Amino acid sequence: ATPDESVELMIPAQELPAAAQLKITLAVDGTDYSATLTTGQLAKFEGSVRCTVYLSIKPKGLAVESVTLKAWTDVTTPLGPSFD
């Protein structure tokens, strides 16, 4: 399947405490599915870096498939700088 990257959330730059966990919940057809990211998967949010979390829906909840980080590039578009 093709990944759907249409859901975006802006989070301020910050380093997460060692024991921090980020819970992600999605409602699909009236049912809530959740996954938890640990600092082992994502330790901090950095300015000028796009963090993408790839999830898959499983019968018992969401599964974190991968986390990718991509630095902001200096590309000029009619709308201003953006990710490549």
C-alpha positions as a printed NumPy array, in Angstrom:
array([[  0.   ,   0.   ,   0.   ],
       [  1.07 ,   3.583,  -0.565],
       [  1.809,   5.503,   2.661],
       [ -0.657,   8.304,   3.413],
       [  1.234,  11.358,   4.694],
       [ -1.779,  13.657,   4.769],
       [ -2.002,  14.004,   8.57 ],
       [  0.36 ,  16.674,   9.896],
       [  0.993,  17.958,  13.399],
       [  3.388,  20.768,  14.298],
       [  5.273,  20.171,  17.559],
       [  7.704,  22.716,  19.061],
       [ 11.39 ,  21.76 ,  19.165],
       [ 12.176,  19.959,  22.407],
       [ 14.184,  17.114,  23.863],
       [ 12.03 ,  14.469,  25.494],
       [ 12.704,  13.095,  28.998],
       [ 14.308,   9.621,  28.982],
       [ 11.119,   7.835,  30.066],
       [  8.763,   9.871,  27.864],
       [  6.163,   8.163,  25.717],
       [  4.045,   9.733,  23.001],
       [  0.66 ,   8.112,  22.463],
       [ -0.868,   8.38 ,  18.987],
       [ -4.555,   7.559,  18.62 ],
       [ -6.485,   7.373,  15.352],
       [-10.226,   6.823,  14.987],
       [-11.038,   4.487,  12.092],
       [-14.682,   3.664,  11.352],
       [-15.646,   4.619,  14.905],
       [-12.933,   2.517,  16.575],
       [ -9.895,   4.072,  18.293],
       [ -6.497,   2.528,  17.54 ],
       [ -3.411,   3.551,  19.526],
       [  0.358,   3.231,  19.375],
       [  3.037,   4.543,  21.691],
       [  6.375,   6.003,  20.611],
       [  9.239,   5.738,  23.064],
       [ 12.366,   7.877,  23.25 ],
       [ 14.197,   4.914,  21.715],
       [ 12.183,   5.557,  18.559],
       [ 12.135,   9.364,  18.783],
       [ 14.222,  11.182,  21.404],
       [ 13.63 ,  14.796,  20.408],
       [ 11.897,  17.178,  18.056],
       [ 14.381,  19.463,  16.332],
       [ 13.802,  22.741,  14.572],
       [ 14.084,  22.536,  10.778],
       [ 13.656,  18.736,  10.812],
       [ 10.58 ,  16.89 ,   9.548],
       [  9.757,  13.819,  11.601],
       [  7.493,  11.276,   9.901],
       [  5.99 ,   8.368,  11.828],
       [  4.734,   5.503,   9.675],
       [  1.944,   3.489,  11.275],
       [ -0.036,   0.448,  10.201],
       [ -3.44 ,  -0.565,  11.52 ],
       [ -3.488,  -4.033,  13.052],
       [ -6.471,  -5.925,  14.531],
       [ -5.316,  -5.094,  18.085],
       [ -4.139,  -1.5  ,  17.466],
       [ -1.623,   0.585,  15.597],
       [  1.923,  -0.574,  14.957],
       [  4.826,   1.858,  14.557],
       [  6.541,   0.675,  11.373],
       [  9.267,   3.326,  11.215],
       [ 10.26 ,   6.868,  12.118],
       [ 12.15 ,   9.02 ,   9.62 ],
       [ 13.84 ,  12.38 ,  10.081],
       [ 14.472,  14.718,   7.158],
       [ 16.33 ,  18.019,   7.419],
       [ 14.716,  21.148,   6.02 ],
       [ 16.279,  22.087,   2.694],
       [ 16.629,  25.573,   1.349],
       [ 14.332,  25.224,  -1.664],
       [ 12.413,  28.24 ,  -2.877],
       [  8.913,  27.669,  -4.209],
       [  6.156,  30.15 ,  -5.043],
       [  4.89 ,  29.558,  -1.485],
       [  8.302,  29.915,   0.178],
       [ 10.753,  27.293,   1.565],
       [  9.538,  23.724,   1.958],
       [ 10.649,  20.141,   2.415],
       [ 12.023,  18.498,  -0.702]])
